[in-house]
Structure formats: C-alpha cells, structure tokens
Amino acid sequence: MRAMAEQTSKHTHVLIIEDQHLMRLALIHELQAALPASIVHGAANITIALDLLETHQFDLVVIDPGLPGYDPKSQDDRFDVVQVVIELSPDAIHFVVTGSDTDEEWEHCQKLGVVGYLAKNNIRPGALVDVLQEVAERGHSVRLSNETTAPPEFYHSGLTPREQEILGWMRQRPSGISRKEIYEQLGDRFDIDAASAEKYYKRARAKLLKTGLLPKGL
Amino acid sequence: MRAMAEQTSKHTHVLIIEDQHLMRLALIHELQAALPASIVHGAANITIALDLLETHQFDLVVIDPGLPGYDPKSQDDRFDVVQVVIELSPDAIHFVVTGSDTDEEWEHCQKLGVVGYLAKNNIRPGALVDVLQEVAERGHSVRLSNETTAPPEFYHSGLTPREQEILGWMRQRPSGISRKEIYEQLGDRFDIDAASAEKYYKRARAKLLKTGLLPKGL
DNA sequence: AAAAATAGGGACAACCCTGTCCCTATTTTG
DNA sequence: CAAAATAGGGACAGGGTTGTCCCTATTTTT
C-alpha cells in the first residue's frame, strides 16, 4: 500500500546511511550526479535508517558502519549494522563506505551481500559513476585506502565552478604538453568547445591576476 | 619574496589538510561560504601540506590528524601531524577535525595551540560560521561527537537548491505550527519574502507530485 | 623568418535560479 | 458561518553561468 507510489516511479531510490553530515551530503550529491533520475534519502543514524528501510523500498543502499552508538573498534558491531540493513532491503544492492577499511572487512562484508566496498579517502568526485559501472559489469567493486598523489587544490571565491574545474585541470598539466592540447582534452571531457575551455582558463587567470594571486604554474 | 603577493592580499588564506576527498571538498566549500573573501588551499596528504606551508602564509589551518602513512591508532602519530603543522604556521589559528574525537585528545591539542576541535559528525552545513565566531569571542570552540536527532533527508534531482532547502525546513515543521509561520521564519532566515518561501515550497511540492512522490509530511 | 602557441580581451544568446507580485479555488480553523 | 490557511497556479525582471564566436598583440617553437 504505502509502497505503491514509490514502485510506480521510474526513479532510482537510494539511501545513504552516514553520520558525518558533510560526508553524507557529499555522497548524496555524488549519487545524484551519478544517477540523473534519482531520489536520494539520507539518514544520520541507524534509527532513522531503519525507519526509512521499513517504509520505503530502495534500489541502492550505502552504509558507513562507523555509526555512533556502536563501538568503532568492535568488528562485530560494524557487521551488525551492515547485516541488519541488508536484511531489511534484500532487493537492493549494498555499498559500504568506511574511513578505516581493511581487506578482511571487505571479505566479510562480501559474504553478507555487499557488492561495493569503498575507502573514504579513495572516493573522488565523479568516482561513483565508475563504481556503479564496475558493479554492473563485474558484480562488485572494491576501492581500498590509497595514498594518492593528488595535486594541491586551489580555490578562489571569485571563480565560477567551471573556471575552478578548468583551472584545476590546467594546473596538472604535465611538462611537454601544450595548453592547447589540454583545451582539447577538456573540450572532449566536458563536451564543450576547446575554445570555450580556453576562454574559461583565460578568464580565471585574469581574475586571479587582478587580485594579485597566481599559483606557481600559472 | 615569494610571500609578497600573498601578504598584500586582503583575502583570508586557508589550508585544509584532509585525506578524504569528498570531506576535504566539503570543508573547502564550507570555509568559502563562511569567509566570503577567502582563498582556500586543499592538501590530501602531509607531503602536499608541508609543501604549501613552506611556500604560503595562512591565516587558518584545518587539520585532520588521521592521515595515511600514520598509524591511526597511535596518538603520538596524530599529535605529530598537528605539532609539525602548527610549527610551520605559527601565525595562523588551527582547527582539528576528526572522525574519532576524545576529550583527552582535545586537551592535548589545546596545549599544542589548537583553538578549534571538531568531530566530523558534528559539523553541519553552515556550522563553521558559528565556530569561527565562537573562536573570536571565547578564544576556542569545541564540538565533540554528538548523536544528533537529525530528521531524515530527502533529495530529488529535479529540485533547485532553494527548493530543497525550503522543503527540508518544512518537513521539520512541528505539529501545532502552521505553514505560514514557517514561511515567515524562512523569510526571516534567508532574508527573502515570506511569500517567496511559500512559492518555493509550492513549486517543490508540485514537482514532487508530478513525479508521484511526496514524503509523508507533505 | 615563418608558423604555432599564448595572453587578454569583447560581444552575444540561452538558460536556470532567484525573488517579487498577483490571481483563484478549496480546505481548515475559530 | 466567517476568517484564515492552504493548494496550485501565472507573469516577470534581474543576475549569474555557460557556451560560442571573434578579435588583436606578444611570445615561443620550428
């Protein structure tokens, strides 16, 4: 009865269980970007999560087992959360997202029915698209902790998102690659004209110059 | 020499040291919202952080001591990170952000010179404004882990940010409070007309109805 | 020296979001 | 019953972002 409205919908229903507010919102944002026609619910603790699981039907549930009220050092407690959630949403696929990942935990989670196991420090913006695709192809996707060699980031309040984005890519330009080539790559990646990418970069550069700030690599 | 360009600027220079990409980006976003004229740098690991600290002067440094390469269970390792960063930016104020906070850690950090100690599950969007203000007034600000009674969240891809926001508030309406009163509160809070808030709510509602989805509380 | 790349702009249309104002039924409350 | 609250709209201006196209100097590469 209550589920009728949900099931007639063509949207993907997602539930994010994560106690860190900013992380939960970021994951919600990532999921919405990865699944254009989606409805994403967020739960900050297990009580809310269980309530939502009883009243809604989900296609994808993302779980951070490190919730308050459970001993973060107790593996049993962590698995309990995962197990309960899976039992309440048997038709969904389940991801685990954690700040302290281990190989053993992934193996145990997999036995419980988890198909995605992601370390928080290995989730970059846009990465969930790849994860979802890998799950669709291989049945599961694992991204353990990984000390990345990410370049330093630079955010100026006067720049638009596009300008930030283009600038970020341009700052990673390897030596030997001309800017023009980057413009073409960016144009390809964002499905815009290379000339537009060039324009954004130049405008971003102009703004930074006006305020007297330019990162080293121009 | 190299610091000249930075110091002549009227912007607030911020550095975020945090290995979880989504969390780092969220913190960057929060800081930019809290400090309108700011330049925010992000570092995903201690190497990048040290590099930035040597080449830039910062007014505020936010540190997550749980970086890869350090033993997360070792208190000494966590303090080492904080101490090194503070020594390299003696003129800045320092915040520690952590997923596993303890009272003792805060006390130790305070001795090292930290003035803000924040549990990740107690940082909500917009909270940094209050934290910064409290630091300015009292000299420090502490927000330990806190199991909040946050309401469930609901995000629909077709809604604009404003609509999401207004809808979120409306869903928390206590019984006995009329919608009209909420409109007025929202108008006051966002500095818009109550009628506009009403308009956003109605439009959000209409969108959800069209797709056949409405959370329980309308 | 010639060609390519780069810096630094301007103009413009399209689009979305925001915010305000206004309208009419219907339902709920006092 | 009368008044207030609510549902469900339309119109419109202003602002910012996006994306495209076009322009001229200057610098670097070949």
Coordinates of C-alpha atoms (C1' of nucleotides) in Angstrom, one line a residue:
Chain A
M1 CA 0.0 0.0 0.0
R2 CA 2.4 2.6 1.1
A3 CA 5.0 1.4 -1.3
M4 CA 2.7 1.9 -4.3
A5 CA 3.7 5.4 -5.0
E6 CA 7.4 4.5 -4.9
Q7 CA 7.3 1.5 -7.1
T8 CA 5.4 3.1 -9.9
S9 CA 8.2 5.6 -10.2
K10 CA 10.9 5.3 -12.8
H11 CA 13.5 6.8 -10.4
T12 CA 16.3 5.1 -8.7
H13 CA 15.8 5.1 -4.9
V14 CA 18.9 5.5 -2.9
L15 CA 19.6 5.5 0.8
I16 CA 22.8 6.9 2.4
I17 CA 23.5 5.9 6.0
E18 CA 26.3 8.1 7.2
D19 CA 26.7 10.0 10.4
Q20 CA 29.1 12.7 9.2
H21 CA 26.8 15.4 7.8
L22 CA 29.2 16.9 5.3
M23 CA 30.2 13.4 4.0
R24 CA 26.6 12.3 3.8
L25 CA 25.6 15.4 1.8
A26 CA 28.6 14.9 -0.4
L27 CA 27.7 11.3 -1.1
I28 CA 24.1 12.4 -1.8
H29 CA 25.4 14.9 -4.2
E30 CA 27.7 12.3 -5.9
L31 CA 24.9 9.8 -6.2
Q32 CA 22.5 12.4 -7.7
A33 CA 25.2 13.3 -10.2
A34 CA 25.9 9.6 -11.0
L35 CA 22.2 8.7 -11.3
P36 CA 20.4 11.6 -13.0
A37 CA 16.9 10.4 -12.3
S38 CA 17.3 9.5 -8.7
I39 CA 15.7 10.2 -5.3
V40 CA 18.2 10.1 -2.5
H41 CA 17.4 9.7 1.1
G42 CA 19.9 10.5 3.9
A43 CA 20.0 9.0 7.4
A44 CA 22.3 10.3 10.0
N45 CA 21.9 7.4 12.4
I46 CA 20.7 3.8 12.4
T47 CA 17.3 4.7 13.9
I48 CA 16.4 6.9 11.0
A49 CA 17.8 4.4 8.6
L50 CA 15.7 1.6 10.0
D51 CA 12.7 3.8 9.9
L52 CA 13.3 4.6 6.2
L53 CA 14.1 1.0 5.4
E54 CA 10.7 -0.1 6.8
T55 CA 8.7 2.5 4.9
H56 CA 10.5 2.7 1.6
Q57 CA 11.9 0.4 -1.0
F58 CA 15.4 1.1 -2.2
D59 CA 17.5 0.1 -5.2
L60 CA 20.8 1.1 -3.6
V61 CA 21.9 1.5 0.0
V62 CA 25.2 3.0 1.0
I63 CA 26.3 2.2 4.5
D64 CA 29.0 3.6 6.8
P65 CA 29.3 1.1 9.6
G66 CA 31.0 3.6 11.9
L67 CA 27.9 4.9 13.4
P68 CA 27.6 6.4 16.9
G69 CA 26.2 4.1 19.5
Y70 CA 28.3 1.3 18.1
D71 CA 31.8 0.6 19.2
P72 CA 34.0 1.6 16.3
K73 CA 36.7 -0.8 17.4
S74 CA 34.3 -3.7 17.5
Q75 CA 34.2 -5.6 14.2
D76 CA 31.0 -7.3 15.4
D77 CA 29.2 -4.0 15.9
R78 CA 30.2 -2.8 12.4
F79 CA 29.0 -6.0 10.8
D80 CA 25.8 -5.9 12.7
V81 CA 24.8 -2.6 11.2
V82 CA 25.5 -3.9 7.7
Q83 CA 23.7 -7.2 8.2
V84 CA 20.6 -5.6 9.6
V85 CA 20.4 -3.1 6.8
I86 CA 20.8 -5.8 4.2
E87 CA 18.1 -8.0 5.7
L88 CA 15.7 -5.0 5.6
S89 CA 16.4 -4.3 1.9
P90 CA 17.0 -7.7 0.3
D91 CA 16.3 -6.4 -3.2
A92 CA 18.8 -3.5 -3.1
I93 CA 22.4 -3.6 -3.9
H94 CA 24.6 -2.5 -1.0
F95 CA 27.8 -0.4 -0.7
V96 CA 29.9 0.0 2.3
V97 CA 31.8 3.3 2.7
T98 CA 34.3 3.5 5.5
G99 CA 37.2 5.6 6.8
S100 CA 39.0 2.6 8.2
D101 CA 39.0 -0.1 5.6
T102 CA 40.7 -3.5 5.7
D103 CA 40.9 -6.4 3.4
E104 CA 39.3 -8.7 5.9
E105 CA 36.4 -6.4 6.5
W106 CA 35.7 -6.4 2.8
E107 CA 35.8 -10.2 2.6
H108 CA 33.4 -10.4 5.5
C109 CA 31.1 -7.8 4.0
Q110 CA 31.1 -9.6 0.7
K111 CA 29.8 -12.7 2.4
L112 CA 27.0 -10.6 3.9
G113 CA 26.0 -9.5 0.4
V114 CA 27.9 -6.2 -0.1
V115 CA 29.0 -5.6 -3.6
G116 CA 30.8 -2.3 -3.2
Y117 CA 33.5 -1.6 -0.6
L118 CA 35.0 1.9 -0.7
A119 CA 37.5 3.7 1.4
K120 CA 36.6 7.3 2.1
N121 CA 40.0 8.5 1.1
N122 CA 39.6 6.8 -2.3
I123 CA 36.3 8.4 -3.4
R124 CA 36.8 11.3 -5.6
P125 CA 34.2 13.5 -7.2
G126 CA 32.7 11.5 -10.1
A127 CA 34.2 8.2 -9.0
L128 CA 30.8 6.7 -8.2
V129 CA 30.0 6.6 -11.9
D130 CA 32.9 4.2 -12.4
V131 CA 32.0 2.2 -9.3
L132 CA 28.4 1.7 -10.4
Q133 CA 29.6 0.7 -13.8
E134 CA 32.1 -1.8 -12.4
V135 CA 29.4 -3.3 -10.2
A136 CA 27.2 -3.7 -13.3
E137 CA 29.9 -5.4 -15.2
R138 CA 31.9 -7.4 -12.7
G139 CA 29.4 -7.8 -9.9
H140 CA 31.4 -5.9 -7.4
S141 CA 33.8 -3.0 -6.9
V142 CA 36.4 -2.5 -4.3
R143 CA 38.5 0.6 -3.6
L144 CA 40.7 0.2 -0.6
S145 CA 42.6 3.0 1.1
N146 CA 45.1 4.6 -1.2
E147 CA 47.5 7.4 -0.6
T148 CA 47.0 9.4 -3.7
T149 CA 49.4 11.7 -5.2
A150 CA 46.7 14.3 -5.7
P151 CA 48.0 17.8 -6.6
P152 CA 47.3 20.6 -4.2
E153 CA 44.0 22.3 -4.7
F154 CA 43.4 26.0 -5.0
Y155 CA 40.0 27.6 -4.6
H156 CA 39.3 31.3 -5.0
S157 CA 36.0 32.6 -4.0
G158 CA 35.7 34.8 -7.2
L159 CA 35.8 31.9 -9.6
T160 CA 32.8 30.1 -11.1
P161 CA 32.7 26.3 -10.8
R162 CA 33.7 25.8 -14.4
E163 CA 36.6 28.1 -14.0
Q164 CA 37.7 26.2 -10.9
E165 CA 37.4 23.0 -12.7
I166 CA 39.3 24.0 -15.8
L167 CA 42.0 25.7 -13.7
G168 CA 42.4 22.5 -11.6
W169 CA 43.0 20.5 -14.7
M170 CA 45.3 23.0 -16.2
R171 CA 47.4 23.1 -13.1
Q172 CA 48.1 19.4 -13.5
R173 CA 49.4 19.9 -17.0
P174 CA 52.5 17.7 -17.4
S175 CA 55.6 19.4 -18.9
G176 CA 55.8 18.7 -22.6
I177 CA 52.1 19.1 -23.1
S178 CA 50.9 22.4 -24.6
R179 CA 47.9 24.2 -23.2
K180 CA 46.2 23.8 -26.5
E181 CA 46.2 20.1 -26.0
I182 CA 44.7 20.5 -22.6
Y183 CA 42.0 22.7 -24.0
E184 CA 41.2 19.9 -26.5
Q185 CA 41.1 17.2 -23.8
L186 CA 38.9 19.4 -21.6
G187 CA 36.6 20.2 -24.5
D188 CA 36.3 16.5 -25.1
R189 CA 35.8 15.6 -21.5
F190 CA 33.1 18.3 -20.8
D191 CA 31.6 18.1 -24.2
I192 CA 32.2 21.7 -25.0
D193 CA 34.3 23.5 -27.5
A194 CA 38.1 23.6 -26.9
A195 CA 37.8 27.4 -27.5
S196 CA 35.4 27.6 -24.6
A197 CA 37.7 25.8 -22.3
E198 CA 40.4 28.2 -23.4
K199 CA 38.1 31.1 -22.6
Y200 CA 37.4 29.8 -19.1
Y201 CA 41.0 29.4 -18.4
K202 CA 41.8 32.8 -19.5
R203 CA 39.0 34.4 -17.6
A204 CA 40.1 32.5 -14.4
R205 CA 43.6 33.6 -15.0
A206 CA 42.5 37.2 -15.4
K207 CA 40.5 37.2 -12.2
L208 CA 43.5 35.8 -10.2
L209 CA 45.8 38.3 -11.7
K210 CA 43.5 41.2 -10.8
T211 CA 43.6 40.1 -7.1
G212 CA 47.3 39.6 -7.3
L213 CA 47.3 35.9 -6.8
L214 CA 48.5 33.2 -9.2
P215 CA 49.6 29.7 -8.3
K216 CA 53.0 28.9 -9.4
G217 CA 52.3 27.0 -12.6
L218 CA 50.2 29.9 -14.0
Chain B
M1 CA 60.0 37.4 -1.7
R2 CA 57.6 34.7 -2.7
A3 CA 55.2 35.6 0.0
M4 CA 54.8 39.2 -1.1
A5 CA 51.9 38.6 -3.4
E6 CA 50.1 36.7 -0.7
Q7 CA 50.6 39.2 2.1
T8 CA 49.5 42.2 0.1
S9 CA 46.1 40.5 -0.4
K10 CA 43.1 41.3 1.7
H11 CA 41.8 37.7 1.4
T12 CA 41.8 35.2 4.2
H13 CA 44.2 32.3 3.4
V14 CA 43.0 28.9 4.5
L15 CA 44.6 25.5 4.3
I16 CA 42.6 22.3 4.7
I17 CA 44.6 19.1 5.4
E18 CA 42.3 16.1 5.0
D19 CA 42.8 12.9 3.1
Q20 CA 39.1 12.1 2.3
H21 CA 38.5 13.9 -0.9
L22 CA 34.8 14.5 -0.5
M23 CA 35.2 15.7 3.0
R24 CA 38.0 18.0 2.0
L25 CA 36.0 19.5 -0.8
A26 CA 33.0 19.9 1.6
L27 CA 35.2 21.7 4.1
I28 CA 36.6 23.9 1.4
H29 CA 33.1 24.7 0.4
E30 CA 32.1 25.4 4.0
L31 CA 35.1 27.7 4.6
Q32 CA 34.4 29.6 1.4
A33 CA 30.8 30.2 2.5
A34 CA 31.9 31.2 6.0
L35 CA 34.7 33.5 4.8
P36 CA 33.4 35.3 1.7
A37 CA 36.7 36.8 0.6
S38 CA 38.9 33.8 1.0
I39 CA 41.4 31.7 -0.8
V40 CA 41.3 28.1 0.3
H41 CA 44.0 25.5 -0.4
G42 CA 43.5 21.8 -0.1
A43 CA 46.0 19.2 0.7
A44 CA 45.2 15.5 0.5
N45 CA 48.3 14.3 2.4
I46 CA 51.0 15.6 4.7
T47 CA 53.6 16.0 1.9
I48 CA 51.5 18.4 0.0
A49 CA 50.6 20.2 3.2
L50 CA 54.2 20.7 4.2
D51 CA 54.9 22.0 0.7
L52 CA 52.1 24.5 0.9
L53 CA 53.0 25.6 4.4
E54 CA 56.6 26.3 3.3
T55 CA 55.6 28.4 0.3
H56 CA 52.5 30.2 1.6
Q57 CA 51.3 32.1 4.7
F58 CA 48.0 31.1 6.1
D59 CA 45.5 32.7 8.5
L60 CA 43.7 29.5 9.3
V61 CA 44.7 25.8 9.0
V62 CA 42.3 22.9 9.4
I63 CA 43.9 19.6 10.2
D64 CA 42.6 16.0 10.1
P65 CA 45.2 14.1 12.0
G66 CA 44.1 10.8 10.6
L67 CA 46.3 10.8 7.5
P68 CA 47.6 7.8 5.7
G69 CA 51.1 7.0 6.4
Y70 CA 50.4 7.5 10.1
D71 CA 49.1 4.9 12.4
P72 CA 45.5 5.9 13.1
K73 CA 45.7 4.1 16.5
S74 CA 48.8 5.8 17.6
Q75 CA 48.1 9.0 19.5
D76 CA 51.6 10.1 19.1
D77 CA 51.4 10.0 15.3
R78 CA 48.2 12.0 15.4
F79 CA 49.8 14.7 17.6
D80 CA 52.9 14.7 15.5
V81 CA 51.0 15.9 12.5
V82 CA 49.3 18.6 14.4
Q83 CA 52.5 19.8 16.0
V84 CA 54.5 19.9 12.8
V85 CA 51.8 21.9 11.1
I86 CA 51.5 24.4 13.9
E87 CA 55.2 24.9 14.0
L88 CA 55.2 25.7 10.3
S89 CA 52.3 28.2 10.6
P90 CA 52.9 30.0 13.9
D91 CA 50.8 33.0 13.0
A92 CA 47.7 31.1 11.9
I93 CA 44.9 29.8 14.0
H94 CA 44.4 26.0 13.9
F95 CA 41.4 23.7 13.9
V96 CA 41.5 20.0 14.3
V97 CA 38.7 18.0 12.5
T98 CA 38.5 14.3 13.3
G99 CA 36.2 11.3 12.9
S100 CA 37.3 9.8 16.2
D101 CA 37.3 12.6 18.8
T102 CA 38.1 12.2 22.5
D103 CA 38.2 14.6 25.4
E104 CA 41.8 13.8 26.1
E105 CA 42.8 14.5 22.5
W106 CA 41.2 17.9 22.6
E107 CA 43.1 18.7 25.8
H108 CA 46.4 17.6 24.3
C109 CA 45.7 19.5 21.1
Q110 CA 44.8 22.6 23.1
K111 CA 48.3 22.5 24.7
L112 CA 49.8 22.4 21.2
G113 CA 47.9 25.6 20.3
V114 CA 44.8 24.3 18.6
V115 CA 41.7 26.5 19.2
G116 CA 39.1 24.5 17.4
Y117 CA 38.3 20.8 17.9
L118 CA 35.5 19.5 15.8
A119 CA 34.1 16.0 15.5
K120 CA 33.2 15.2 11.9
N121 CA 29.7 14.0 12.8
N122 CA 29.1 17.4 14.5
I123 CA 29.8 19.7 11.6
R124 CA 26.7 20.7 9.8
P125 CA 26.5 22.9 6.7
G126 CA 26.9 26.5 7.9
A127 CA 28.3 25.5 11.3
L128 CA 31.7 26.9 10.7
V129 CA 30.3 30.4 10.8
D130 CA 29.4 29.8 14.5
V131 CA 32.7 28.1 15.2
L132 CA 34.6 31.0 13.8
Q133 CA 32.6 33.4 15.8
E134 CA 33.0 31.4 19.0
V135 CA 36.7 31.3 18.5
A136 CA 36.7 35.0 18.0
E137 CA 34.7 35.6 21.2
R138 CA 35.9 32.9 23.6
G139 CA 39.2 32.0 22.1
H140 CA 38.3 28.4 21.3
S141 CA 35.5 26.2 20.1
V142 CA 34.9 22.5 20.8
R143 CA 32.3 20.3 19.2
L144 CA 32.7 16.7 20.3
S145 CA 30.9 13.8 18.8
N146 CA 27.2 14.1 19.2
E147 CA 24.5 11.7 18.1
T148 CA 22.1 14.1 16.6
T149 CA 18.4 13.6 16.2
A150 CA 18.6 15.0 12.7
P151 CA 15.5 14.4 10.6
P152 CA 15.7 12.2 7.5
E153 CA 16.7 13.9 4.4
F154 CA 15.1 13.8 1.0
Y155 CA 16.7 14.8 -2.2
H156 CA 15.0 14.8 -5.5
S157 CA 17.1 15.5 -8.6
G158 CA 14.5 17.8 -10.1
L159 CA 14.6 20.4 -7.3
T160 CA 16.7 23.5 -7.2
P161 CA 18.8 24.1 -4.1
R162 CA 16.4 26.7 -2.7
E163 CA 13.5 24.3 -3.1
Q164 CA 15.5 21.5 -1.4
E165 CA 16.3 23.8 1.4
I166 CA 12.8 25.2 2.0
L167 CA 11.4 21.7 1.7
G168 CA 13.9 20.4 4.3
W169 CA 12.8 23.0 6.7
M170 CA 9.1 22.5 6.1
R171 CA 9.5 18.8 6.7
Q172 CA 10.7 19.5 10.2
R173 CA 7.6 21.6 11.0
P174 CA 6.5 20.7 14.5
S175 CA 2.8 19.9 14.9
G176 CA 0.9 22.9 16.0
I177 CA 2.9 25.3 13.8
S178 CA 1.2 26.5 10.7
R179 CA 3.0 26.6 7.4
K180 CA 2.5 30.3 7.3
E181 CA 4.6 30.6 10.4
I182 CA 7.3 28.5 8.8
Y183 CA 7.2 30.8 5.7
E184 CA 7.8 33.7 7.9
Q185 CA 10.7 32.1 9.8
L186 CA 12.2 31.1 6.5
G187 CA 11.8 34.5 5.0
D188 CA 13.5 35.9 8.1
R189 CA 16.3 33.4 8.0
F190 CA 17.1 33.7 4.3
D191 CA 16.3 37.3 4.1
I192 CA 13.6 36.9 1.5
D193 CA 9.9 37.5 1.4
A194 CA 7.7 35.0 3.2
A195 CA 5.7 34.9 0.0
S196 CA 8.8 33.8 -1.9
A197 CA 9.4 31.0 0.6
E198 CA 5.8 29.9 0.1
K199 CA 6.3 30.0 -3.6
Y200 CA 9.4 27.8 -3.5
Y201 CA 7.6 25.3 -1.2
K202 CA 4.6 25.1 -3.5
R203 CA 6.8 24.7 -6.6
A204 CA 8.8 21.9 -4.9
R205 CA 5.6 20.2 -3.9
A206 CA 4.2 20.5 -7.4
K207 CA 7.3 18.9 -8.9
L208 CA 7.2 16.0 -6.4
L209 CA 3.5 15.5 -7.1
K210 CA 4.1 15.4 -10.8
T211 CA 6.6 12.5 -10.4
G212 CA 4.3 10.8 -8.0
L213 CA 6.5 11.2 -4.9
L214 CA 5.7 13.0 -1.8
P215 CA 7.3 12.4 1.6
K216 CA 4.8 11.6 4.3
G217 CA 4.5 15.1 5.9
L218 CA 3.7 16.7 2.6
Chain C
dA1 C1' 61.9 34.1 -40.7
dA2 C1' 57.6 31.7 -40.7
dA3 C1' 54.3 29.2 -38.0
dA4 C1' 52.2 27.9 -33.9
dA5 C1' 51.0 28.9 -29.3
dT6 C1' 49.7 32.0 -25.9
dA7 C1' 47.8 36.2 -23.4
dG8 C1' 44.0 39.2 -22.9
dG9 C1' 40.2 40.8 -24.4
dG10 C1' 34.8 41.9 -26.3
dA11 C1' 30.1 40.6 -27.7
dC12 C1' 26.3 37.7 -27.5
dA13 C1' 22.4 34.4 -26.8
dA14 C1' 20.5 30.8 -24.0
dC15 C1' 19.5 29.0 -19.8
dC16 C1' 18.5 28.5 -15.0
dC17 C1' 17.8 30.3 -10.4
dT18 C1' 16.2 33.8 -7.6
dG19 C1' 12.9 36.8 -5.8
dT20 C1' 8.6 39.5 -6.1
dC21 C1' 3.8 40.2 -7.0
dC22 C1' -0.6 38.7 -8.2
dC23 C1' -4.5 35.5 -9.1
dT24 C1' -8.4 32.0 -7.9
dA25 C1' -10.3 27.7 -5.7
dT26 C1' -10.6 24.8 -1.7
dT27 C1' -9.9 23.4 2.9
dT28 C1' -9.4 24.1 7.7
dT29 C1' -10.0 26.6 11.9
dG30 C1' -12.1 29.6 15.2
Chain D
dC1 C1' -20.8 30.8 9.3
dA2 C1' -16.8 33.8 8.7
dA3 C1' -12.0 34.1 8.6
dA4 C1' -7.7 32.2 8.0
dA5 C1' -4.8 29.0 5.9
dT6 C1' -3.6 26.2 2.1
dA7 C1' -3.2 24.4 -2.7
dG8 C1' -1.9 25.5 -7.3
dG9 C1' -1.0 28.4 -10.5
dG10 C1' 1.0 32.6 -14.0
dA11 C1' 3.9 36.6 -15.2
dC12 C1' 8.1 39.0 -14.9
dA13 C1' 12.7 41.2 -14.0
dG14 C1' 17.4 40.6 -12.6
dG15 C1' 21.5 38.2 -12.2
dG16 C1' 24.9 34.8 -12.9
dT17 C1' 26.8 30.9 -15.6
dT18 C1' 27.5 28.7 -19.7
dG19 C1' 28.9 28.2 -24.2
dT20 C1' 30.1 30.0 -28.8
dC21 C1' 32.5 33.1 -31.9
dC22 C1' 35.6 36.7 -33.0
dC23 C1' 39.4 40.0 -32.4
dT24 C1' 44.5 41.7 -31.8
dA25 C1' 49.2 41.6 -29.7
dT26 C1' 53.1 39.1 -28.0
dT27 C1' 55.9 35.1 -27.2
dT28 C1' 57.7 30.7 -28.2
dT29 C1' 58.8 27.0 -31.3
dT30 C1' 60.3 25.0 -35.5

